[in-house]
Amino acid sequence: MKNLLLPLLAFGVTGLVQAQTLTGFTPAREATELKMEAEFKKLQSSAAYRKHLEMLTSTPHVAGTPENEKVRDYIAETMRKAGWQVDIYPHDIYLPKGPGDVAVEVVTPIRQPLNIREYLFPEDKYAADPRLMPGWNAYSGSGDVTAEVVYANYGRKEDFEKLKDLGISVKGKIVLARYGGNFRGYKAQFAQLHGAAGVIIYTDPADNGYMKGLTFPEGPQPSESVIQRGSLLTVNYTGDPLTPFEPALPIDGKVKVKRLDPKDVDLHKIPVTPIPYASALEIMKQMKGAKAVPGGWQGGLPFTYRLEGGADLKVRLKVKQDIAITRIYEVVGTLTGTDYPDEWIIAGCHYDAWAYGSTDPNSGTAMLLGLTESLGKLAKNGQKPRRTIKVAHWDAEEFGVIGSAEWAEQFRDELTQKAVAYMNFDAAVSGKVFGASASPSLKKLVIEAAKSVDYPDSNKTVYQHWMAQGTPKGGSTVGIASSAPALAANEPIIGNLGGGSDHIGPYMHVGVPSLSAGVGGPTLYHSSYDDLFFYHKFVDSTYKMGPMVEQVVGTMALRLANSDVLPYDLVRYASDLTTHLKAAEKAIKAYSPTYTIDPILSAVTELKKNAEAAEAARQHYLAAGRKDKVAELNKVMQQLEQSFIDKKGMAFGPWYRSLYASSDPYSGYASWMLPALLYEASLKSTANLPELEARHIKAIQSLSTKLATLTNTMEGTGGSSVGGKP
């Protein structure tokens, strides 16, 4: 790939001088940066990436187990050897101790125990490890119930409403739901709300399985014994269930933290467990209810799906799951900046897994360990970053994004003052198709970095490969519970950050600009088969993707760390806000036709003017090679994203404080852009719109004022630099 980037004009800015090749750099600093990046890109190794992946994922390592502590120690040792300062932060969280006692069986008309473990295959030696746990859902309620069965499609809010409309009650019955459409915890929540006695979740072959292609071990699609494990946690905050808003510091530590009584936490009370589709088939083929499923509910098993099993079919579901205070560990490596040590660039990925985690998450972990080694070598050769770079490895993400949320709460004040960006790389090397999601200010950074890195075994850059993928077909099927990305002409699609990973705390609670990027592909998500055999056969037998992603990540980290003025995309806020505001207006107009979003859009118009002026001023400032007021400028820059942080928080959960973005409270995974407005729309309410408009206008005006401050500061005449080194 080319090291030199095509000159860019700032998006939406007219009549400006041509931008520097690298956003945020003076010409002199740019030359130094490109030289450092060229040296950095000589340091990656497929062999090193493979070694790390094999060391990390040779054994199952669920959070709270001794095996996961060994992974922690390997991560810490690797970073220390690379010359990084390593700190380990313990947290005591309320965590399931394991699956406990789980059983599913057909009781009548015939008694038939059902399989809850993946099959053993001779070609996959990892599948036979006795430490592998059966299929289970963390934070299930405990119970032993025998009842009739109702099929509830994906177990979404609208699916239960449809059942009610059709006259089908789930009260006292076991709900059978397929994965997809929403977070599994909401399947349990909605089922419990409607009176169900328990929930069984399975992967339907119409969604993932033989209807999509060859199945494991012949192909990468889920075969009949594959089970998707996962957490059910659906409290209205992220992190430890017992310590909302406060870090779950060690019980035996000096600082005492008040913990909620588990009885006062809204955890699921009914038993819930996942099964493979071969086991689901044994239940569903015996369902004799009079009503076939409505349109869109039929799956891929070879018979007509029915809504009810009938009185003759009884199924037993037993879950006895113990939950206790358990210690977890966040491992954070620090490479201190030479000029601005109190400005932090943070890259992170969790390290706990449901089994081996070779794609999810530890392909990202292995890549980040390679990054620490590469940056460590640069530092030893005298090429240290100007700002501090931190690489964080989070624990207990699989149980509900817990470790990173606790760390974000513990260091909330410091992050507010010091964090420049958070970049998340959960499962970042899981295939060969590049993609990214980002807050507006970091989109240009991803694009420019992708243009500077070669895609392996091709004559294309990562960016060209990304662009060649085109627009994905389909899109969200969740209705209002998902926000479409804000598109720009002649750019690849950059998604919105939703739920489900470790950006939630920094981005949606603290207000740190965030992104996620990497390569994706086939996956046996949360199954025992997400192992080194699967990775080598179906993901990347060359192991070249790891070094490639490391180069993209390292390039972004170095540009954030070494730029004169932080390389945020200033004008993107206005264009993206316009897209999301119009989408919110459309959702509200569906039930209130006279509603208009114009008052907020008027504030965005002023924001756009100030953003364009700030971008023009930055280009002139940098082109002139100025070094004065840099620290002052970057301090304002760091506060831009925090304009959206609202102390009142969201009506669906005050822990989520960003007016700009959140995970949606109905599906869990999808992104909600302008979530306060979308929540009001989901309730078909207009009662709170005046107050919500005022809060959004205030946030946008705050951002606009900060951009105007940047312009005024840069348009001032030269002088001495403020703080740090020029």
XYZ file of C-alpha atoms in Angstrom, residues 24-631:
608
model
C -3.618 17.975 12.156
C 0.079 18.199 11.190
C 2.316 21.081 10.195
C 4.384 20.338 7.067
C 7.527 19.797 9.142
C 5.827 17.497 11.639
C 4.145 15.591 8.809
C 7.494 14.614 7.315
C 8.666 13.305 10.694
C 5.408 11.420 11.160
C 5.518 9.713 7.772
C 9.080 8.601 8.473
C 8.033 7.139 11.830
C 5.066 5.367 10.247
C 7.334 3.861 7.585
C 9.598 2.500 10.331
C 6.591 1.230 12.264
C 5.271 -0.707 9.257
C 8.496 -2.715 9.037
C 7.955 -4.240 12.468
C 4.852 -6.421 12.038
C 5.131 -10.175 11.728
C 2.606 -12.875 10.846
C 4.616 -15.297 12.957
C 4.442 -13.011 16.003
C 0.705 -12.493 15.564
C 0.155 -16.248 15.264
C 2.271 -16.942 18.341
C 0.250 -14.511 20.440
C -3.049 -15.909 19.173
C -1.982 -19.466 19.969
C -0.726 -18.545 23.432
C -3.920 -16.651 24.235
C -6.417 -19.200 22.909
C -4.897 -22.638 23.490
C -7.245 -23.206 26.457
C -10.795 -22.107 27.317
C -10.661 -19.007 29.537
C -13.954 -17.752 30.909
C -13.881 -14.695 33.198
C -13.347 -15.637 36.835
C -11.430 -18.849 36.080
C -7.741 -19.678 36.741
C -7.253 -20.111 32.979
C -8.329 -16.523 32.380
C -5.858 -15.323 35.010
C -3.097 -17.082 33.050
C -4.167 -15.152 29.961
C -4.024 -11.970 32.065
C -0.472 -12.814 33.132
C 0.645 -13.512 29.555
C -0.748 -10.160 28.419
C 0.979 -8.297 31.262
C 4.307 -10.071 30.733
C 4.255 -9.414 26.982
C 3.630 -5.701 27.447
C 6.291 -5.389 30.158
C 8.856 -7.096 27.906
C 7.935 -4.592 25.202
C 8.891 -1.753 27.552
C 5.439 -0.629 28.632
C 4.424 0.258 32.161
C 1.720 -2.238 33.146
C -0.978 -1.650 35.765
C -3.549 -4.241 36.801
C -6.836 -2.975 38.214
C -8.880 -5.491 40.230
C -12.649 -5.229 40.491
C -14.975 -7.386 42.575
C -18.151 -7.942 40.597
C -21.332 -9.974 40.962
C -20.628 -12.762 38.471
C -22.117 -16.192 37.724
C -19.692 -18.914 38.808
C -20.470 -21.005 35.727
C -23.419 -22.743 34.105
C -24.220 -24.699 37.232
C -26.773 -27.450 36.685
C -28.511 -27.245 33.296
C -30.899 -29.770 31.742
C -33.453 -29.721 28.927
C -35.664 -32.694 28.112
C -38.886 -33.616 26.411
C -41.094 -35.171 29.101
C -44.198 -36.112 27.112
C -45.256 -37.692 24.802
C -41.872 -39.440 25.165
C -39.113 -38.785 27.658
C -36.031 -37.605 25.779
C -33.031 -35.774 27.287
C -31.713 -33.136 24.856
C -28.095 -32.385 24.050
C -26.586 -29.170 25.463
C -22.964 -29.676 24.333
C -21.176 -29.430 21.001
C -20.161 -32.659 19.279
C -16.578 -33.910 19.254
C -14.807 -33.975 15.888
C -11.486 -35.814 15.455
C -10.048 -33.072 13.229
C -10.661 -30.421 15.904
C -8.610 -31.486 18.916
C -9.759 -28.448 20.897
C -13.390 -29.604 20.980
C -12.567 -32.381 23.465
C -11.102 -30.194 26.215
C -12.841 -31.204 29.473
C -12.780 -27.563 30.661
C -15.268 -26.548 27.978
C -18.603 -25.648 29.529
C -21.975 -26.755 28.163
C -24.233 -24.213 26.539
C -25.425 -21.671 29.100
C -26.686 -18.150 29.580
C -25.089 -16.072 32.318
C -27.442 -14.298 34.754
C -30.248 -16.787 34.148
C -32.729 -17.219 36.914
C -32.722 -20.584 38.686
C -35.664 -22.939 38.435
C -36.904 -26.375 37.414
C -40.066 -26.136 35.314
C -42.047 -28.555 33.168
C -44.540 -26.902 30.868
C -46.090 -26.565 27.437
C -44.175 -24.755 24.699
C -44.862 -21.587 22.700
C -42.687 -20.532 19.751
C -42.024 -16.760 19.839
C -39.938 -16.194 16.699
C -36.979 -13.967 17.769
C -38.466 -13.115 21.150
C -38.610 -9.414 20.343
C -41.034 -6.947 21.907
C -43.107 -6.963 18.712
C -43.095 -10.776 18.584
C -44.698 -11.060 22.019
C -47.190 -8.360 21.031
C -48.017 -10.378 17.896
C -48.615 -13.524 19.968
C -50.994 -11.563 22.189
C -52.854 -10.246 19.128
C -53.204 -13.832 17.878
C -54.663 -14.919 21.189
C -51.655 -16.975 22.228
C -50.652 -16.728 25.895
C -47.165 -17.598 27.111
C -48.173 -17.469 30.777
C -46.808 -20.463 32.634
C -45.258 -21.867 29.463
C -41.737 -22.315 28.146
C -40.939 -19.904 25.330
C -38.840 -21.209 22.455
C -37.114 -18.353 20.607
C -34.452 -18.211 17.934
C -31.332 -16.080 18.131
C -31.360 -12.841 16.153
C -33.297 -9.586 16.095
C -32.304 -8.465 19.577
C -29.990 -9.111 22.497
C -30.717 -12.473 24.125
C -31.326 -10.804 27.492
C -34.354 -9.000 26.072
C -35.823 -12.301 24.888
C -35.756 -13.362 28.536
C -36.990 -9.980 29.786
C -39.988 -9.833 27.457
C -40.852 -13.493 28.105
C -40.764 -12.951 31.872
C -42.841 -9.789 31.519
C -45.535 -11.811 29.718
C -45.570 -14.498 32.404
C -43.470 -17.237 30.810
C -42.067 -19.965 33.057
C -38.775 -20.232 31.166
C -36.992 -19.573 27.869
C -35.043 -21.823 25.517
C -33.003 -20.082 22.795
C -31.579 -21.770 19.708
C -29.789 -20.850 16.480
C -32.118 -21.441 13.529
C -30.527 -22.771 10.316
C -32.438 -20.171 8.315
C -30.362 -17.495 10.045
C -27.082 -19.341 10.552
C -26.577 -22.932 9.470
C -27.054 -25.287 6.534
C -29.295 -22.865 4.634
C -26.337 -20.462 4.464
C -23.672 -22.939 3.326
C -21.488 -25.824 4.416
C -21.488 -26.453 8.143
C -18.692 -27.073 10.622
C -16.272 -28.836 10.411
C -16.642 -28.999 6.610
C -17.578 -25.337 6.356
C -17.835 -22.270 8.608
C -21.604 -22.289 9.165
C -23.052 -23.566 12.473
C -23.742 -27.293 12.391
C -26.496 -28.999 14.322
C -24.726 -29.053 17.712
C -23.384 -25.474 17.737
C -24.558 -23.457 20.744
C -24.363 -19.698 21.173
C -23.539 -18.925 24.786
C -23.971 -15.435 26.185
C -25.005 -13.124 28.970
C -28.600 -12.146 29.683
C -27.811 -9.062 31.785
C -30.342 -6.298 31.049
C -30.070 -3.825 33.916
C -30.482 -0.216 32.719
C -26.775 0.571 33.089
C -23.570 -1.091 31.940
C -21.142 -2.804 34.288
C -21.324 -4.621 37.593
C -24.972 -5.182 38.568
C -24.337 -4.175 42.185
C -22.420 -0.887 41.688
C -24.112 1.372 39.125
C -22.228 4.673 38.566
C -19.425 3.597 40.958
C -16.438 1.304 40.345
C -16.665 -2.157 41.877
C -13.455 -1.708 43.846
C -12.124 -4.705 45.810
C -14.126 -5.512 48.917
C -10.905 -5.866 50.901
C -9.475 -2.561 49.611
C -9.062 0.765 51.410
C -11.875 2.500 49.539
C -15.271 1.068 50.406
C -17.987 1.040 47.781
C -21.668 0.675 48.597
C -23.126 -2.362 46.865
C -26.764 -3.033 46.115
C -28.455 -6.078 47.595
C -28.848 -8.574 44.725
C -32.523 -8.872 45.672
C -32.951 -5.206 44.718
C -31.374 -5.643 41.270
C -33.639 -6.392 38.320
C -32.050 -9.715 37.360
C -33.980 -12.414 35.507
C -35.958 -14.772 37.716
C -36.967 -17.461 35.211
C -34.586 -20.172 33.910
C -33.089 -19.524 30.479
C -30.653 -21.604 28.429
C -29.443 -21.990 24.825
C -29.573 -25.245 22.868
C -28.351 -26.346 19.414
C -30.791 -26.596 16.554
C -30.657 -30.401 16.549
C -32.131 -30.267 20.050
C -34.651 -27.592 19.091
C -35.766 -29.833 16.234
C -36.661 -32.599 18.701
C -39.063 -30.205 20.433
C -40.470 -28.438 17.409
C -41.201 -31.514 15.298
C -43.594 -32.642 18.054
C -45.489 -29.337 18.263
C -49.148 -29.970 17.372
C -50.728 -26.559 17.874
C -53.544 -25.625 15.495
C -51.964 -22.372 14.261
C -49.052 -22.181 11.861
C -46.692 -19.243 12.348
C -47.370 -15.871 10.663
C -45.307 -14.579 7.763
C -41.609 -14.124 8.546
C -41.664 -16.530 11.489
C -40.875 -19.728 9.582
C -37.303 -20.876 10.078
C -35.110 -23.440 8.355
C -36.010 -26.699 10.061
C -37.781 -29.160 7.719
C -41.415 -28.765 8.760
C -44.072 -26.101 9.151
C -43.456 -24.123 12.335
C -46.353 -23.883 14.785
C -47.030 -21.341 17.497
C -47.981 -23.839 20.201
C -46.833 -27.299 21.135
C -50.225 -28.385 22.408
C -51.209 -30.004 25.676
C -49.557 -33.341 24.903
C -46.053 -31.869 24.536
C -44.334 -31.051 27.805
C -40.728 -29.905 28.119
C -38.595 -29.674 31.233
C -36.110 -26.841 31.663
C -33.795 -26.815 34.657
C -31.185 -24.177 35.491
C -29.478 -23.855 38.855
C -26.912 -21.077 38.552
C -24.933 -19.605 41.423
C -23.847 -15.956 41.309
C -21.227 -14.554 43.670
C -18.746 -11.725 44.122
C -15.787 -12.587 41.866
C -12.551 -10.752 41.199
C -11.733 -9.678 37.654
C -8.751 -7.732 36.319
C -8.248 -4.910 33.817
C -4.711 -4.899 32.385
C -3.570 -1.491 31.099
C -0.214 -0.824 29.454
C 1.102 2.728 29.201
C 3.674 4.251 26.859
C 4.079 7.743 28.268
C 4.149 10.626 25.817
C 7.219 12.844 25.595
C 5.421 16.160 25.141
C 1.870 15.771 26.401
C 1.803 12.884 28.892
C -1.628 13.905 30.175
C -3.302 13.484 26.789
C -4.299 9.837 26.385
C -4.962 7.728 23.301
C -6.514 4.444 24.433
C -6.825 1.242 22.401
C -8.642 -1.686 23.958
C -10.079 -5.169 23.640
C -11.427 -7.611 26.190
C -9.598 -10.889 26.834
C -12.179 -13.144 28.481
C -14.039 -15.572 26.211
C -16.919 -18.052 26.349
C -14.513 -20.795 25.333
C -11.255 -20.342 23.375
C -12.089 -17.000 21.782
C -9.789 -17.337 18.776
C -11.856 -14.865 16.751
C -13.962 -13.290 19.513
C -12.239 -11.522 21.167
C -8.643 -12.655 21.134
C -7.810 -11.990 17.510
C -8.016 -8.378 18.694
C -5.958 -9.120 21.815
C -3.193 -10.748 19.771
C -3.139 -7.793 17.376
C -2.848 -5.323 20.253
C 0.014 -7.298 21.800
C 1.809 -7.017 18.462
C 1.107 -3.280 18.520
C 2.671 -2.901 21.976
C 5.775 -4.728 20.739
C 6.054 -2.592 17.593
C 5.553 0.703 19.423
C 7.916 -0.514 22.142
C 10.644 -1.081 19.541
C 10.109 2.403 18.119
C 10.369 3.873 21.607
C 13.605 1.995 22.333
C 14.990 3.469 19.108
C 14.165 6.979 20.279
C 10.864 7.360 18.420
C 8.462 7.828 21.300
C 4.926 9.184 20.911
C 4.303 12.820 21.862
C 1.076 11.905 23.659
C 0.540 8.942 25.941
C -0.724 5.731 24.344
C -2.533 3.217 26.535
C -3.435 -0.324 25.505
C -6.161 -1.804 27.697
C -7.230 -5.434 28.028
C -10.640 -5.735 29.674
C -12.076 -8.601 31.700
C -15.670 -9.906 31.935
C -16.889 -8.202 28.765
C -18.772 -11.336 27.784
C -20.883 -11.101 30.932
C -22.159 -7.600 30.132
C -19.277 -5.260 29.176
C -18.347 -5.168 32.834
C -14.588 -4.634 33.247
C -14.249 -1.662 30.908
C -17.323 -0.004 32.409
C -15.866 -0.358 35.916
C -12.550 1.135 34.759
C -14.384 3.991 33.022
C -16.289 4.696 36.242
C -13.095 4.465 38.312
C -11.256 6.949 36.094
C -14.235 8.995 34.908
C -12.784 12.336 36.045
C -9.352 11.640 34.569
C -10.833 10.442 31.294
C -12.928 13.585 31.095
C -9.763 15.682 31.378
C -7.231 13.559 29.498
C -8.747 11.121 27.001
C -8.276 12.026 23.339
C -9.875 8.908 21.832
C -10.901 5.370 22.660
C -10.452 2.731 19.937
C -12.037 -0.692 20.431
C -10.792 -3.845 18.693
C -12.996 -6.648 19.983
C -12.567 -9.604 17.562
C -10.762 -7.205 15.213
C -9.040 -9.882 13.098
C -11.946 -12.248 12.450
C -11.873 -12.413 8.660
C -10.778 -10.476 5.595
C -13.469 -7.825 5.089
C -12.533 -4.434 6.560
C -15.106 -2.262 8.294
C -15.392 0.462 10.905
C -17.812 2.380 13.099
C -16.913 5.733 14.625
C -18.047 8.935 16.243
C -18.091 11.800 13.704
C -14.779 13.316 14.762
C -12.822 10.098 14.131
C -14.203 9.057 10.741
C -11.582 10.899 8.710
C -8.846 9.343 10.863
C -9.993 5.821 9.942
C -10.234 6.690 6.247
C -6.797 8.312 6.075
C -5.159 5.435 7.961
C -6.815 2.856 5.688
C -5.393 4.713 2.674
C -1.861 4.356 4.011
C -1.788 0.578 4.575
C -1.401 -2.182 1.988
C -3.957 -4.977 1.823
C -2.008 -8.287 1.770
C -1.464 -10.147 -1.492
C -3.029 -7.412 -3.604
C -2.135 -4.172 -5.309
C -4.733 -2.305 -3.294
C -4.733 -0.294 -0.120
C -7.039 -1.279 2.731
C -9.142 1.725 1.769
C -9.468 0.599 -1.863
C -10.408 -2.899 -0.721
C -12.947 -1.362 1.673
C -14.472 0.809 -1.074
C -14.649 -2.153 -3.481
C -16.949 -3.987 -1.077
C -19.725 -1.566 -2.029
C -22.903 -0.951 -0.117
C -24.077 -3.954 1.877
C -27.507 -5.259 0.905
C -30.357 -5.131 3.346
C -29.674 -3.206 6.526
C -31.510 -2.949 9.782
C -34.704 -4.918 10.159
C -35.321 -3.703 13.687
C -37.236 -0.563 12.708
C -36.707 2.346 15.044
C -34.436 0.228 17.236
C -31.516 0.935 14.944
C -30.024 4.009 13.292
C -28.674 3.960 9.762
C -25.124 5.272 9.355
C -24.645 8.820 8.126
C -23.289 8.405 4.611
C -20.962 10.753 2.742
C -20.333 10.822 -0.993
C -17.334 8.853 -2.280
C -16.650 7.289 1.105
C -17.019 3.769 2.425
C -19.825 3.118 4.868
C -18.744 3.907 8.422
C -21.218 2.586 10.932
C -22.540 3.940 14.209
C -21.309 2.538 17.508
C -24.098 0.624 19.216
C -24.056 -1.769 22.156
C -22.264 -4.990 22.870
C -18.644 -4.000 23.456
C -16.170 -1.981 25.467
C -16.633 1.427 23.830
C -19.870 1.862 25.798
C -18.292 3.254 28.991
C -15.812 5.684 27.402
C -18.192 6.861 24.657
C -21.711 6.779 26.061
C -21.010 7.417 29.745
C -17.904 9.639 29.743
C -17.986 11.276 26.300
C -14.688 10.162 24.757
C -14.649 10.105 20.922
C -14.584 6.415 19.998
C -14.229 4.027 17.094
C -14.182 0.335 16.309
C -12.427 -1.151 13.291
C -11.093 -4.405 11.957
C -11.737 -7.267 9.565
C -14.649 -9.652 9.844
C -15.770 -12.890 8.288
C -17.207 -16.278 9.185
C -17.775 -16.976 12.859
C -19.159 -19.661 15.150
C -20.138 -16.960 17.591
C -19.798 -17.812 21.295
C -19.476 -21.532 20.568
C -16.877 -24.072 21.680
C -15.606 -24.185 18.103
C -14.290 -20.608 18.077
C -10.827 -22.123 18.353
C -7.484 -22.284 16.580
C -8.669 -25.068 14.265
C -11.547 -22.883 13.052
C -9.309 -19.830 12.772
C -6.667 -21.577 10.675
C -9.147 -23.341 8.385
C -11.779 -20.663 7.848
C -10.506 -17.249 8.961
C -6.902 -16.714 7.842
C -4.409 -19.523 7.356
C -1.736 -16.965 6.366
C -2.099 -14.894 9.564
C -1.425 -11.792 7.459
C -4.593 -10.026 8.517
C -3.282 -9.497 12.044
C -0.265 -7.438 10.925
C -2.439 -5.525 8.452
C -4.950 -4.514 11.109
C -2.067 -3.660 13.446
C -0.720 -1.275 10.808
C -4.078 0.484 10.514
C -4.458 0.695 14.295
C -0.864 1.792 14.830
C -1.184 4.466 12.159
C -4.290 5.874 13.843
C -2.640 5.761 17.272
C 0.525 7.488 16.037
C -1.386 10.224 14.224
C -3.496 10.912 17.282
C -0.372 10.875 19.446
C 1.938 12.972 17.278
C -0.293 15.542 15.564
C 0.190 19.211 16.356
C -3.556 19.885 16.533
C -5.683 16.806 17.190
C -6.819 15.319 13.859
C -10.536 15.323 14.587
C -12.968 15.771 11.710
C -14.574 19.035 12.797
C -17.161 19.470 10.062
C -18.543 15.937 10.267
C -20.547 16.738 13.401
C -22.947 18.981 11.491
C -23.530 16.658 8.542
C -24.020 13.565 10.721
C -26.300 15.404 13.147
C -28.473 16.521 10.248
C -28.882 12.929 9.072
C -29.798 11.641 12.517
C -32.123 14.550 13.340
C -34.110 13.982 10.149
C -34.344 10.269 10.981
C -35.672 11.112 14.449
C -38.159 13.554 12.943
C -39.414 10.842 10.581
C -39.934 8.455 13.507
C -41.921 11.070 15.439
C -43.940 12.190 12.416
C -45.193 8.607 12.062
C -47.542 9.258 14.996
C -47.421 13.088 15.214
C -47.562 14.345 11.598
C -47.172 18.042 12.431
C -43.938 17.615 14.344
C -40.856 19.392 13.007
C -37.233 19.112 14.023
C -36.468 22.591 12.631
C -35.627 24.244 15.990
C -32.749 21.822 16.524
C -31.702 21.963 12.862
C -31.392 25.745 13.209
C -28.755 25.191 15.889
C -26.990 22.747 13.538
C -26.901 25.437 10.824
C -24.895 27.689 13.142
C -22.763 24.708 14.161
C -21.931 24.031 10.510
C -20.744 27.617 10.000
C -18.522 27.480 13.076
C -17.186 24.038 12.133
C -16.234 25.188 8.629
C -14.586 28.299 10.037
C -12.629 26.218 12.565
C -11.467 23.819 9.846
C -10.369 26.739 7.639
C -8.523 28.307 10.557
C -6.809 25.012 11.389
C -5.590 24.550 7.830
C -4.147 28.083 7.708
C -2.656 27.690 11.184
C -0.892 24.428 10.294
C 0.173 25.485 6.812
C 1.908 28.448 8.399
C 3.832 26.058 10.648
C 2.593 27.744 13.788
C 3.298 26.166 17.178
C 1.790 28.690 19.556
C -1.291 27.903 21.632
C -1.179 24.207 20.698
C -1.946 22.943 24.206
